Amino acid sequence: MSILLMLIPISLILLAAAVAAFVWAVRRGQFDDLDTPPLDILDSDDRPAPPPHGRTGKQHNDDPQAGN
């Protein structure tokens, strides 16, 4: 029974933290535009994709045995 004296205040603190985080997110505008982000992926992008692993288009052969 004495554990309730500890669990109830902890749960109320966690509830207050969750409400504060929600209010902070609403005030910062996190929920202003819920329709555009899912549609952004459908836009065509004319920029070329970056090369993999940061390479600049040159072919590197890291294995010295591969050329033999």
JSON list of N, CA and C in Angstrom, two decimals:
[
{"chain": "A", "resi": 1, "resn": "MET", "atom": "N", "xyz": [0.81, -1.20, 0.00]},
{"chain": "A", "resi": 1, "resn": "MET", "atom": "CA", "xyz": [0.00, 0.00, 0.00]},
{"chain": "A", "resi": 1, "resn": "MET", "atom": "C", "xyz": [0.85, 1.27, 0.00]},
{"chain": "A", "resi": 2, "resn": "SER", "atom": "N", "xyz": [2.00, 1.18, 0.65]},
{"chain": "A", "resi": 2, "resn": "SER", "atom": "CA", "xyz": [2.86, 2.37, 0.72]},
{"chain": "A", "resi": 2, "resn": "SER", "atom": "C", "xyz": [3.49, 2.70, -0.64]},
{"chain": "A", "resi": 3, "resn": "ILE", "atom": "N", "xyz": [3.53, 1.71, -1.55]},
{"chain": "A", "resi": 3, "resn": "ILE", "atom": "CA", "xyz": [4.09, 1.98, -2.88]},
{"chain": "A", "resi": 3, "resn": "ILE", "atom": "C", "xyz": [3.22, 2.97, -3.64]},
{"chain": "A", "resi": 4, "resn": "LEU", "atom": "N", "xyz": [1.93, 3.01, -3.35]},
{"chain": "A", "resi": 4, "resn": "LEU", "atom": "CA", "xyz": [1.03, 3.97, -4.01]},
{"chain": "A", "resi": 4, "resn": "LEU", "atom": "C", "xyz": [1.40, 5.40, -3.67]},
{"chain": "A", "resi": 5, "resn": "LEU", "atom": "N", "xyz": [1.92, 5.60, -2.47]},
{"chain": "A", "resi": 5, "resn": "LEU", "atom": "CA", "xyz": [2.34, 6.95, -2.09]},
{"chain": "A", "resi": 5, "resn": "LEU", "atom": "C", "xyz": [3.51, 7.43, -2.94]},
{"chain": "A", "resi": 6, "resn": "MET", "atom": "N", "xyz": [4.23, 6.51, -3.53]},
{"chain": "A", "resi": 6, "resn": "MET", "atom": "CA", "xyz": [5.33, 6.89, -4.42]},
{"chain": "A", "resi": 6, "resn": "MET", "atom": "C", "xyz": [4.89, 6.88, -5.89]},
{"chain": "A", "resi": 7, "resn": "LEU", "atom": "N", "xyz": [4.07, 5.92, -6.29]},
{"chain": "A", "resi": 7, "resn": "LEU", "atom": "CA", "xyz": [3.69, 5.78, -7.69]},
{"chain": "A", "resi": 7, "resn": "LEU", "atom": "C", "xyz": [2.74, 6.88, -8.17]},
{"chain": "A", "resi": 8, "resn": "ILE", "atom": "N", "xyz": [1.84, 7.31, -7.32]},
{"chain": "A", "resi": 8, "resn": "ILE", "atom": "CA", "xyz": [0.89, 8.35, -7.73]},
{"chain": "A", "resi": 8, "resn": "ILE", "atom": "C", "xyz": [1.59, 9.67, -8.04]},
{"chain": "A", "resi": 9, "resn": "PRO", "atom": "N", "xyz": [2.50, 10.18, -7.18]},
{"chain": "A", "resi": 9, "resn": "PRO", "atom": "CA", "xyz": [3.21, 11.41, -7.54]},
{"chain": "A", "resi": 9, "resn": "PRO", "atom": "C", "xyz": [4.10, 11.24, -8.79]},
{"chain": "A", "resi": 10, "resn": "ILE", "atom": "N", "xyz": [4.73, 10.07, -8.94]},
{"chain": "A", "resi": 10, "resn": "ILE", "atom": "CA", "xyz": [5.56, 9.84, -10.12]},
{"chain": "A", "resi": 10, "resn": "ILE", "atom": "C", "xyz": [4.71, 9.87, -11.38]},
{"chain": "A", "resi": 11, "resn": "SER", "atom": "N", "xyz": [3.53, 9.25, -11.33]},
{"chain": "A", "resi": 11, "resn": "SER", "atom": "CA", "xyz": [2.67, 9.24, -12.51]},
{"chain": "A", "resi": 11, "resn": "SER", "atom": "C", "xyz": [2.15, 10.64, -12.82]},
{"chain": "A", "resi": 12, "resn": "LEU", "atom": "N", "xyz": [1.88, 11.42, -11.80]},
{"chain": "A", "resi": 12, "resn": "LEU", "atom": "CA", "xyz": [1.43, 12.79, -12.03]},
{"chain": "A", "resi": 12, "resn": "LEU", "atom": "C", "xyz": [2.55, 13.65, -12.63]},
{"chain": "A", "resi": 13, "resn": "ILE", "atom": "N", "xyz": [3.78, 13.42, -12.20]},
{"chain": "A", "resi": 13, "resn": "ILE", "atom": "CA", "xyz": [4.92, 14.15, -12.78]},
{"chain": "A", "resi": 13, "resn": "ILE", "atom": "C", "xyz": [5.11, 13.77, -14.24]},
{"chain": "A", "resi": 14, "resn": "LEU", "atom": "N", "xyz": [4.99, 12.48, -14.55]},
{"chain": "A", "resi": 14, "resn": "LEU", "atom": "CA", "xyz": [5.11, 12.04, -15.94]},
{"chain": "A", "resi": 14, "resn": "LEU", "atom": "C", "xyz": [3.98, 12.59, -16.80]},
{"chain": "A", "resi": 15, "resn": "LEU", "atom": "N", "xyz": [2.78, 12.64, -16.27]},
{"chain": "A", "resi": 15, "resn": "LEU", "atom": "CA", "xyz": [1.65, 13.22, -16.99]},
{"chain": "A", "resi": 15, "resn": "LEU", "atom": "C", "xyz": [1.90, 14.70, -17.27]},
{"chain": "A", "resi": 16, "resn": "ALA", "atom": "N", "xyz": [2.39, 15.42, -16.28]},
{"chain": "A", "resi": 16, "resn": "ALA", "atom": "CA", "xyz": [2.68, 16.84, -16.46]},
{"chain": "A", "resi": 16, "resn": "ALA", "atom": "C", "xyz": [3.77, 17.04, -17.51]},
{"chain": "A", "resi": 17, "resn": "ALA", "atom": "N", "xyz": [4.77, 16.17, -17.53]},
{"chain": "A", "resi": 17, "resn": "ALA", "atom": "CA", "xyz": [5.84, 16.27, -18.53]},
{"chain": "A", "resi": 17, "resn": "ALA", "atom": "C", "xyz": [5.29, 16.01, -19.93]},
{"chain": "A", "resi": 18, "resn": "ALA", "atom": "N", "xyz": [4.40, 15.04, -20.07]},
{"chain": "A", "resi": 18, "resn": "ALA", "atom": "CA", "xyz": [3.81, 14.74, -21.38]},
{"chain": "A", "resi": 18, "resn": "ALA", "atom": "C", "xyz": [2.94, 15.90, -21.87]},
{"chain": "A", "resi": 19, "resn": "VAL", "atom": "N", "xyz": [2.15, 16.47, -20.98]},
{"chain": "A", "resi": 19, "resn": "VAL", "atom": "CA", "xyz": [1.32, 17.61, -21.36]},
{"chain": "A", "resi": 19, "resn": "VAL", "atom": "C", "xyz": [2.19, 18.81, -21.73]},
{"chain": "A", "resi": 20, "resn": "ALA", "atom": "N", "xyz": [3.25, 19.04, -20.98]},
{"chain": "A", "resi": 20, "resn": "ALA", "atom": "CA", "xyz": [4.15, 20.15, -21.29]},
{"chain": "A", "resi": 20, "resn": "ALA", "atom": "C", "xyz": [4.84, 19.94, -22.64]},
{"chain": "A", "resi": 21, "resn": "ALA", "atom": "N", "xyz": [5.24, 18.72, -22.94]},
{"chain": "A", "resi": 21, "resn": "ALA", "atom": "CA", "xyz": [5.87, 18.45, -24.23]},
{"chain": "A", "resi": 21, "resn": "ALA", "atom": "C", "xyz": [4.88, 18.65, -25.37]},
{"chain": "A", "resi": 22, "resn": "PHE", "atom": "N", "xyz": [3.63, 18.26, -25.18]},
{"chain": "A", "resi": 22, "resn": "PHE", "atom": "CA", "xyz": [2.61, 18.47, -26.22]},
{"chain": "A", "resi": 22, "resn": "PHE", "atom": "C", "xyz": [2.35, 19.95, -26.43]},
{"chain": "A", "resi": 23, "resn": "VAL", "atom": "N", "xyz": [2.20, 20.71, -25.35]},
{"chain": "A", "resi": 23, "resn": "VAL", "atom": "CA", "xyz": [1.96, 22.15, -25.47]},
{"chain": "A", "resi": 23, "resn": "VAL", "atom": "C", "xyz": [3.16, 22.83, -26.14]},
{"chain": "A", "resi": 24, "resn": "TRP", "atom": "N", "xyz": [4.36, 22.43, -25.79]},
{"chain": "A", "resi": 24, "resn": "TRP", "atom": "CA", "xyz": [5.56, 22.99, -26.43]},
{"chain": "A", "resi": 24, "resn": "TRP", "atom": "C", "xyz": [5.55, 22.72, -27.93]},
{"chain": "A", "resi": 25, "resn": "ALA", "atom": "N", "xyz": [5.20, 21.48, -28.33]},
{"chain": "A", "resi": 25, "resn": "ALA", "atom": "CA", "xyz": [5.18, 21.13, -29.75]},
{"chain": "A", "resi": 25, "resn": "ALA", "atom": "C", "xyz": [4.12, 21.91, -30.50]},
{"chain": "A", "resi": 26, "resn": "VAL", "atom": "N", "xyz": [2.96, 22.14, -29.89]},
{"chain": "A", "resi": 26, "resn": "VAL", "atom": "CA", "xyz": [1.90, 22.90, -30.54]},
{"chain": "A", "resi": 26, "resn": "VAL", "atom": "C", "xyz": [2.33, 24.36, -30.71]},
{"chain": "A", "resi": 27, "resn": "ARG", "atom": "N", "xyz": [2.95, 24.92, -29.69]},
{"chain": "A", "resi": 27, "resn": "ARG", "atom": "CA", "xyz": [3.39, 26.32, -29.79]},
{"chain": "A", "resi": 27, "resn": "ARG", "atom": "C", "xyz": [4.52, 26.51, -30.78]},
{"chain": "A", "resi": 28, "resn": "ARG", "atom": "N", "xyz": [5.36, 25.49, -30.98]},
{"chain": "A", "resi": 28, "resn": "ARG", "atom": "CA", "xyz": [6.46, 25.58, -31.93]},
{"chain": "A", "resi": 28, "resn": "ARG", "atom": "C", "xyz": [6.02, 25.32, -33.36]},
{"chain": "A", "resi": 29, "resn": "GLY", "atom": "N", "xyz": [4.75, 24.95, -33.57]},
{"chain": "A", "resi": 29, "resn": "GLY", "atom": "CA", "xyz": [4.23, 24.78, -34.92]},
{"chain": "A", "resi": 29, "resn": "GLY", "atom": "C", "xyz": [4.43, 23.39, -35.50]},
{"chain": "A", "resi": 30, "resn": "GLN", "atom": "N", "xyz": [4.63, 22.39, -34.67]},
{"chain": "A", "resi": 30, "resn": "GLN", "atom": "CA", "xyz": [4.86, 21.04, -35.17]},
{"chain": "A", "resi": 30, "resn": "GLN", "atom": "C", "xyz": [3.62, 20.44, -35.82]},
{"chain": "A", "resi": 31, "resn": "PHE", "atom": "N", "xyz": [2.45, 20.93, -35.48]},
{"chain": "A", "resi": 31, "resn": "PHE", "atom": "CA", "xyz": [1.21, 20.36, -35.99]},
{"chain": "A", "resi": 31, "resn": "PHE", "atom": "C", "xyz": [0.49, 21.33, -36.93]},
{"chain": "A", "resi": 32, "resn": "ASP", "atom": "N", "xyz": [1.18, 22.36, -37.44]},
{"chain": "A", "resi": 32, "resn": "ASP", "atom": "CA", "xyz": [0.54, 23.35, -38.29]},
{"chain": "A", "resi": 32, "resn": "ASP", "atom": "C", "xyz": [0.15, 22.79, -39.65]},
{"chain": "A", "resi": 33, "resn": "ASP", "atom": "N", "xyz": [1.05, 22.06, -40.29]},
{"chain": "A", "resi": 33, "resn": "ASP", "atom": "CA", "xyz": [0.81, 21.58, -41.65]},
{"chain": "A", "resi": 33, "resn": "ASP", "atom": "C", "xyz": [0.97, 20.06, -41.68]},
{"chain": "A", "resi": 34, "resn": "LEU", "atom": "N", "xyz": [-0.14, 19.35, -41.59]},
{"chain": "A", "resi": 34, "resn": "LEU", "atom": "CA", "xyz": [-0.09, 17.90, -41.57]},
{"chain": "A", "resi": 34, "resn": "LEU", "atom": "C", "xyz": [-0.32, 17.29, -42.95]},
{"chain": "A", "resi": 35, "resn": "ASP", "atom": "N", "xyz": [-0.68, 18.13, -43.96]},
{"chain": "A", "resi": 35, "resn": "ASP", "atom": "CA", "xyz": [-0.99, 17.60, -45.28]},
{"chain": "A", "resi": 35, "resn": "ASP", "atom": "C", "xyz": [0.18, 17.64, -46.25]},
{"chain": "A", "resi": 36, "resn": "THR", "atom": "N", "xyz": [1.03, 18.64, -46.16]},
{"chain": "A", "resi": 36, "resn": "THR", "atom": "CA", "xyz": [2.10, 18.81, -47.14]},
{"chain": "A", "resi": 36, "resn": "THR", "atom": "C", "xyz": [3.24, 17.80, -47.02]},
{"chain": "A", "resi": 37, "resn": "PRO", "atom": "N", "xyz": [3.76, 17.47, -45.84]},
{"chain": "A", "resi": 37, "resn": "PRO", "atom": "CA", "xyz": [4.89, 16.55, -45.76]},
{"chain": "A", "resi": 37, "resn": "PRO", "atom": "C", "xyz": [4.68, 15.19, -46.44]},
{"chain": "A", "resi": 38, "resn": "PRO", "atom": "N", "xyz": [3.50, 14.56, -46.34]},
{"chain": "A", "resi": 38, "resn": "PRO", "atom": "CA", "xyz": [3.35, 13.29, -47.08]},
{"chain": "A", "resi": 38, "resn": "PRO", "atom": "C", "xyz": [3.34, 13.48, -48.59]},
{"chain": "A", "resi": 39, "resn": "LEU", "atom": "N", "xyz": [2.97, 14.67, -49.05]},
{"chain": "A", "resi": 39, "resn": "LEU", "atom": "CA", "xyz": [2.92, 14.91, -50.49]},
{"chain": "A", "resi": 39, "resn": "LEU", "atom": "C", "xyz": [4.28, 15.33, -51.05]},
{"chain": "A", "resi": 40, "resn": "ASP", "atom": "N", "xyz": [5.19, 15.78, -50.20]},
{"chain": "A", "resi": 40, "resn": "ASP", "atom": "CA", "xyz": [6.51, 16.21, -50.67]},
{"chain": "A", "resi": 40, "resn": "ASP", "atom": "C", "xyz": [7.27, 15.10, -51.35]},
{"chain": "A", "resi": 41, "resn": "ILE", "atom": "N", "xyz": [7.07, 13.87, -50.96]},
{"chain": "A", "resi": 41, "resn": "ILE", "atom": "CA", "xyz": [7.81, 12.76, -51.54]},
{"chain": "A", "resi": 41, "resn": "ILE", "atom": "C", "xyz": [7.37, 12.49, -52.97]},
{"chain": "A", "resi": 42, "resn": "LEU", "atom": "N", "xyz": [6.17, 12.96, -53.34]},
{"chain": "A", "resi": 42, "resn": "LEU", "atom": "CA", "xyz": [5.67, 12.74, -54.68]},
{"chain": "A", "resi": 42, "resn": "LEU", "atom": "C", "xyz": [6.18, 13.77, -55.68]},
{"chain": "A", "resi": 43, "resn": "ASP", "atom": "N", "xyz": [6.75, 14.87, -55.19]},
{"chain": "A", "resi": 43, "resn": "ASP", "atom": "CA", "xyz": [7.28, 15.90, -56.09]},
{"chain": "A", "resi": 43, "resn": "ASP", "atom": "C", "xyz": [8.47, 15.37, -56.84]},
{"chain": "A", "resi": 44, "resn": "SER", "atom": "N", "xyz": [8.56, 15.77, -58.12]},
{"chain": "A", "resi": 44, "resn": "SER", "atom": "CA", "xyz": [9.73, 15.36, -58.89]},
{"chain": "A", "resi": 44, "resn": "SER", "atom": "C", "xyz": [10.92, 16.23, -58.49]},
{"chain": "A", "resi": 45, "resn": "ASP", "atom": "N", "xyz": [12.07, 15.62, -58.41]},
{"chain": "A", "resi": 45, "resn": "ASP", "atom": "CA", "xyz": [13.28, 16.32, -57.99]},
{"chain": "A", "resi": 45, "resn": "ASP", "atom": "C", "xyz": [14.28, 16.21, -59.13]},
{"chain": "A", "resi": 46, "resn": "ASP", "atom": "N", "xyz": [14.65, 17.34, -59.72]},
{"chain": "A", "resi": 46, "resn": "ASP", "atom": "CA", "xyz": [15.54, 17.33, -60.86]},
{"chain": "A", "resi": 46, "resn": "ASP", "atom": "C", "xyz": [17.01, 17.27, -60.49]},
{"chain": "A", "resi": 47, "resn": "ARG", "atom": "N", "xyz": [17.32, 17.37, -59.21]},
{"chain": "A", "resi": 47, "resn": "ARG", "atom": "CA", "xyz": [18.71, 17.30, -58.79]},
{"chain": "A", "resi": 47, "resn": "ARG", "atom": "C", "xyz": [19.22, 15.87, -58.90]},
{"chain": "A", "resi": 48, "resn": "PRO", "atom": "N", "xyz": [20.46, 15.69, -59.36]},
{"chain": "A", "resi": 48, "resn": "PRO", "atom": "CA", "xyz": [21.01, 14.32, -59.41]},
{"chain": "A", "resi": 48, "resn": "PRO", "atom": "C", "xyz": [21.29, 13.80, -58.01]},
{"chain": "A", "resi": 49, "resn": "ALA", "atom": "N", "xyz": [21.23, 12.51, -57.88]},
{"chain": "A", "resi": 49, "resn": "ALA", "atom": "CA", "xyz": [21.50, 11.88, -56.59]},
{"chain": "A", "resi": 49, "resn": "ALA", "atom": "C", "xyz": [22.98, 12.01, -56.26]},
{"chain": "A", "resi": 50, "resn": "PRO", "atom": "N", "xyz": [23.32, 12.17, -54.99]},
{"chain": "A", "resi": 50, "resn": "PRO", "atom": "CA", "xyz": [24.75, 12.25, -54.64]},
{"chain": "A", "resi": 50, "resn": "PRO", "atom": "C", "xyz": [25.40, 10.89, -54.86]},
{"chain": "A", "resi": 51, "resn": "PRO", "atom": "N", "xyz": [26.70, 10.89, -55.16]},
{"chain": "A", "resi": 51, "resn": "PRO", "atom": "CA", "xyz": [27.39, 9.62, -55.36]},
{"chain": "A", "resi": 51, "resn": "PRO", "atom": "C", "xyz": [27.46, 8.83, -54.06]},
{"chain": "A", "resi": 52, "resn": "PRO", "atom": "N", "xyz": [27.44, 7.51, -54.15]},
{"chain": "A", "resi": 52, "resn": "PRO", "atom": "CA", "xyz": [27.47, 6.70, -52.93]},
{"chain": "A", "resi": 52, "resn": "PRO", "atom": "C", "xyz": [28.80, 6.83, -52.20]},
{"chain": "A", "resi": 53, "resn": "HIS", "atom": "N", "xyz": [28.77, 6.80, -50.90]},
{"chain": "A", "resi": 53, "resn": "HIS", "atom": "CA", "xyz": [29.94, 6.83, -50.03]},
{"chain": "A", "resi": 53, "resn": "HIS", "atom": "C", "xyz": [30.78, 8.08, -50.23]},
{"chain": "A", "resi": 54, "resn": "GLY", "atom": "N", "xyz": [30.18, 9.17, -50.68]},
{"chain": "A", "resi": 54, "resn": "GLY", "atom": "CA", "xyz": [30.90, 10.42, -50.79]},
{"chain": "A", "resi": 54, "resn": "GLY", "atom": "C", "xyz": [31.92, 10.47, -51.90]},
{"chain": "A", "resi": 55, "resn": "ARG", "atom": "N", "xyz": [31.90, 9.52, -52.80]},
{"chain": "A", "resi": 55, "resn": "ARG", "atom": "CA", "xyz": [32.88, 9.52, -53.91]},
{"chain": "A", "resi": 55, "resn": "ARG", "atom": "C", "xyz": [32.45, 10.53, -54.95]},
{"chain": "A", "resi": 56, "resn": "THR", "atom": "N", "xyz": [33.40, 11.01, -55.73]},
{"chain": "A", "resi": 56, "resn": "THR", "atom": "CA", "xyz": [33.13, 12.06, -56.69]},
{"chain": "A", "resi": 56, "resn": "THR", "atom": "C", "xyz": [33.03, 11.53, -58.11]},
{"chain": "A", "resi": 57, "resn": "GLY", "atom": "N", "xyz": [32.69, 10.29, -58.29]},
{"chain": "A", "resi": 57, "resn": "GLY", "atom": "CA", "xyz": [32.51, 9.76, -59.63]},
{"chain": "A", "resi": 57, "resn": "GLY", "atom": "C", "xyz": [33.70, 8.93, -60.10]},
{"chain": "A", "resi": 58, "resn": "LYS", "atom": "N", "xyz": [34.83, 9.03, -59.44]},
{"chain": "A", "resi": 58, "resn": "LYS", "atom": "CA", "xyz": [35.99, 8.23, -59.81]},
{"chain": "A", "resi": 58, "resn": "LYS", "atom": "C", "xyz": [35.83, 6.82, -59.27]},
{"chain": "A", "resi": 59, "resn": "GLN", "atom": "N", "xyz": [36.24, 5.85, -60.05]},
{"chain": "A", "resi": 59, "resn": "GLN", "atom": "CA", "xyz": [36.18, 4.47, -59.60]},
{"chain": "A", "resi": 59, "resn": "GLN", "atom": "C", "xyz": [37.45, 4.16, -58.82]},
{"chain": "A", "resi": 60, "resn": "HIS", "atom": "N", "xyz": [37.31, 3.76, -57.60]},
{"chain": "A", "resi": 60, "resn": "HIS", "atom": "CA", "xyz": [38.44, 3.43, -56.76]},
{"chain": "A", "resi": 60, "resn": "HIS", "atom": "C", "xyz": [38.50, 1.91, -56.60]},
{"chain": "A", "resi": 61, "resn": "ASN", "atom": "N", "xyz": [39.69, 1.40, -56.69]},
{"chain": "A", "resi": 61, "resn": "ASN", "atom": "CA", "xyz": [39.88, -0.02, -56.47]},
{"chain": "A", "resi": 61, "resn": "ASN", "atom": "C", "xyz": [40.69, -0.17, -55.20]},
{"chain": "A", "resi": 62, "resn": "ASP", "atom": "N", "xyz": [40.02, -0.53, -54.12]},
{"chain": "A", "resi": 62, "resn": "ASP", "atom": "CA", "xyz": [40.68, -0.63, -52.82]},
{"chain": "A", "resi": 62, "resn": "ASP", "atom": "C", "xyz": [41.44, -1.94, -52.66]},
{"chain": "A", "resi": 63, "resn": "ASP", "atom": "N", "xyz": [41.13, -2.92, -53.49]},
{"chain": "A", "resi": 63, "resn": "ASP", "atom": "CA", "xyz": [41.73, -4.24, -53.36]},
{"chain": "A", "resi": 63, "resn": "ASP", "atom": "C", "xyz": [42.90, -4.35, -54.34]},
{"chain": "A", "resi": 64, "resn": "PRO", "atom": "N", "xyz": [44.16, -4.38, -53.87]},
{"chain": "A", "resi": 64, "resn": "PRO", "atom": "CA", "xyz": [45.29, -4.45, -54.81]},
{"chain": "A", "resi": 64, "resn": "PRO", "atom": "C", "xyz": [45.34, -5.79, -55.54]},
{"chain": "A", "resi": 65, "resn": "GLN", "atom": "N", "xyz": [44.72, -6.83, -55.03]},
{"chain": "A", "resi": 65, "resn": "GLN", "atom": "CA", "xyz": [44.73, -8.13, -55.67]},
{"chain": "A", "resi": 65, "resn": "GLN", "atom": "C", "xyz": [43.73, -8.20, -56.84]},
{"chain": "A", "resi": 66, "resn": "ALA", "atom": "N", "xyz": [42.76, -7.30, -56.90]},
{"chain": "A", "resi": 66, "resn": "ALA", "atom": "CA", "xyz": [41.72, -7.38, -57.90]},
{"chain": "A", "resi": 66, "resn": "ALA", "atom": "C", "xyz": [42.24, -7.10, -59.30]},
{"chain": "A", "resi": 67, "resn": "GLY", "atom": "N", "xyz": [43.29, -6.35, -59.45]},
{"chain": "A", "resi": 67, "resn": "GLY", "atom": "CA", "xyz": [43.81, -6.01, -60.76]},
{"chain": "A", "resi": 67, "resn": "GLY", "atom": "C", "xyz": [44.62, -7.11, -61.39]},
{"chain": "A", "resi": 68, "resn": "ASN", "atom": "N", "xyz": [45.02, -8.12, -60.63]},
{"chain": "A", "resi": 68, "resn": "ASN", "atom": "CA", "xyz": [45.87, -9.20, -61.15]},
{"chain": "A", "resi": 68, "resn": "ASN", "atom": "C", "xyz": [45.07, -10.25, -61.83]}
]
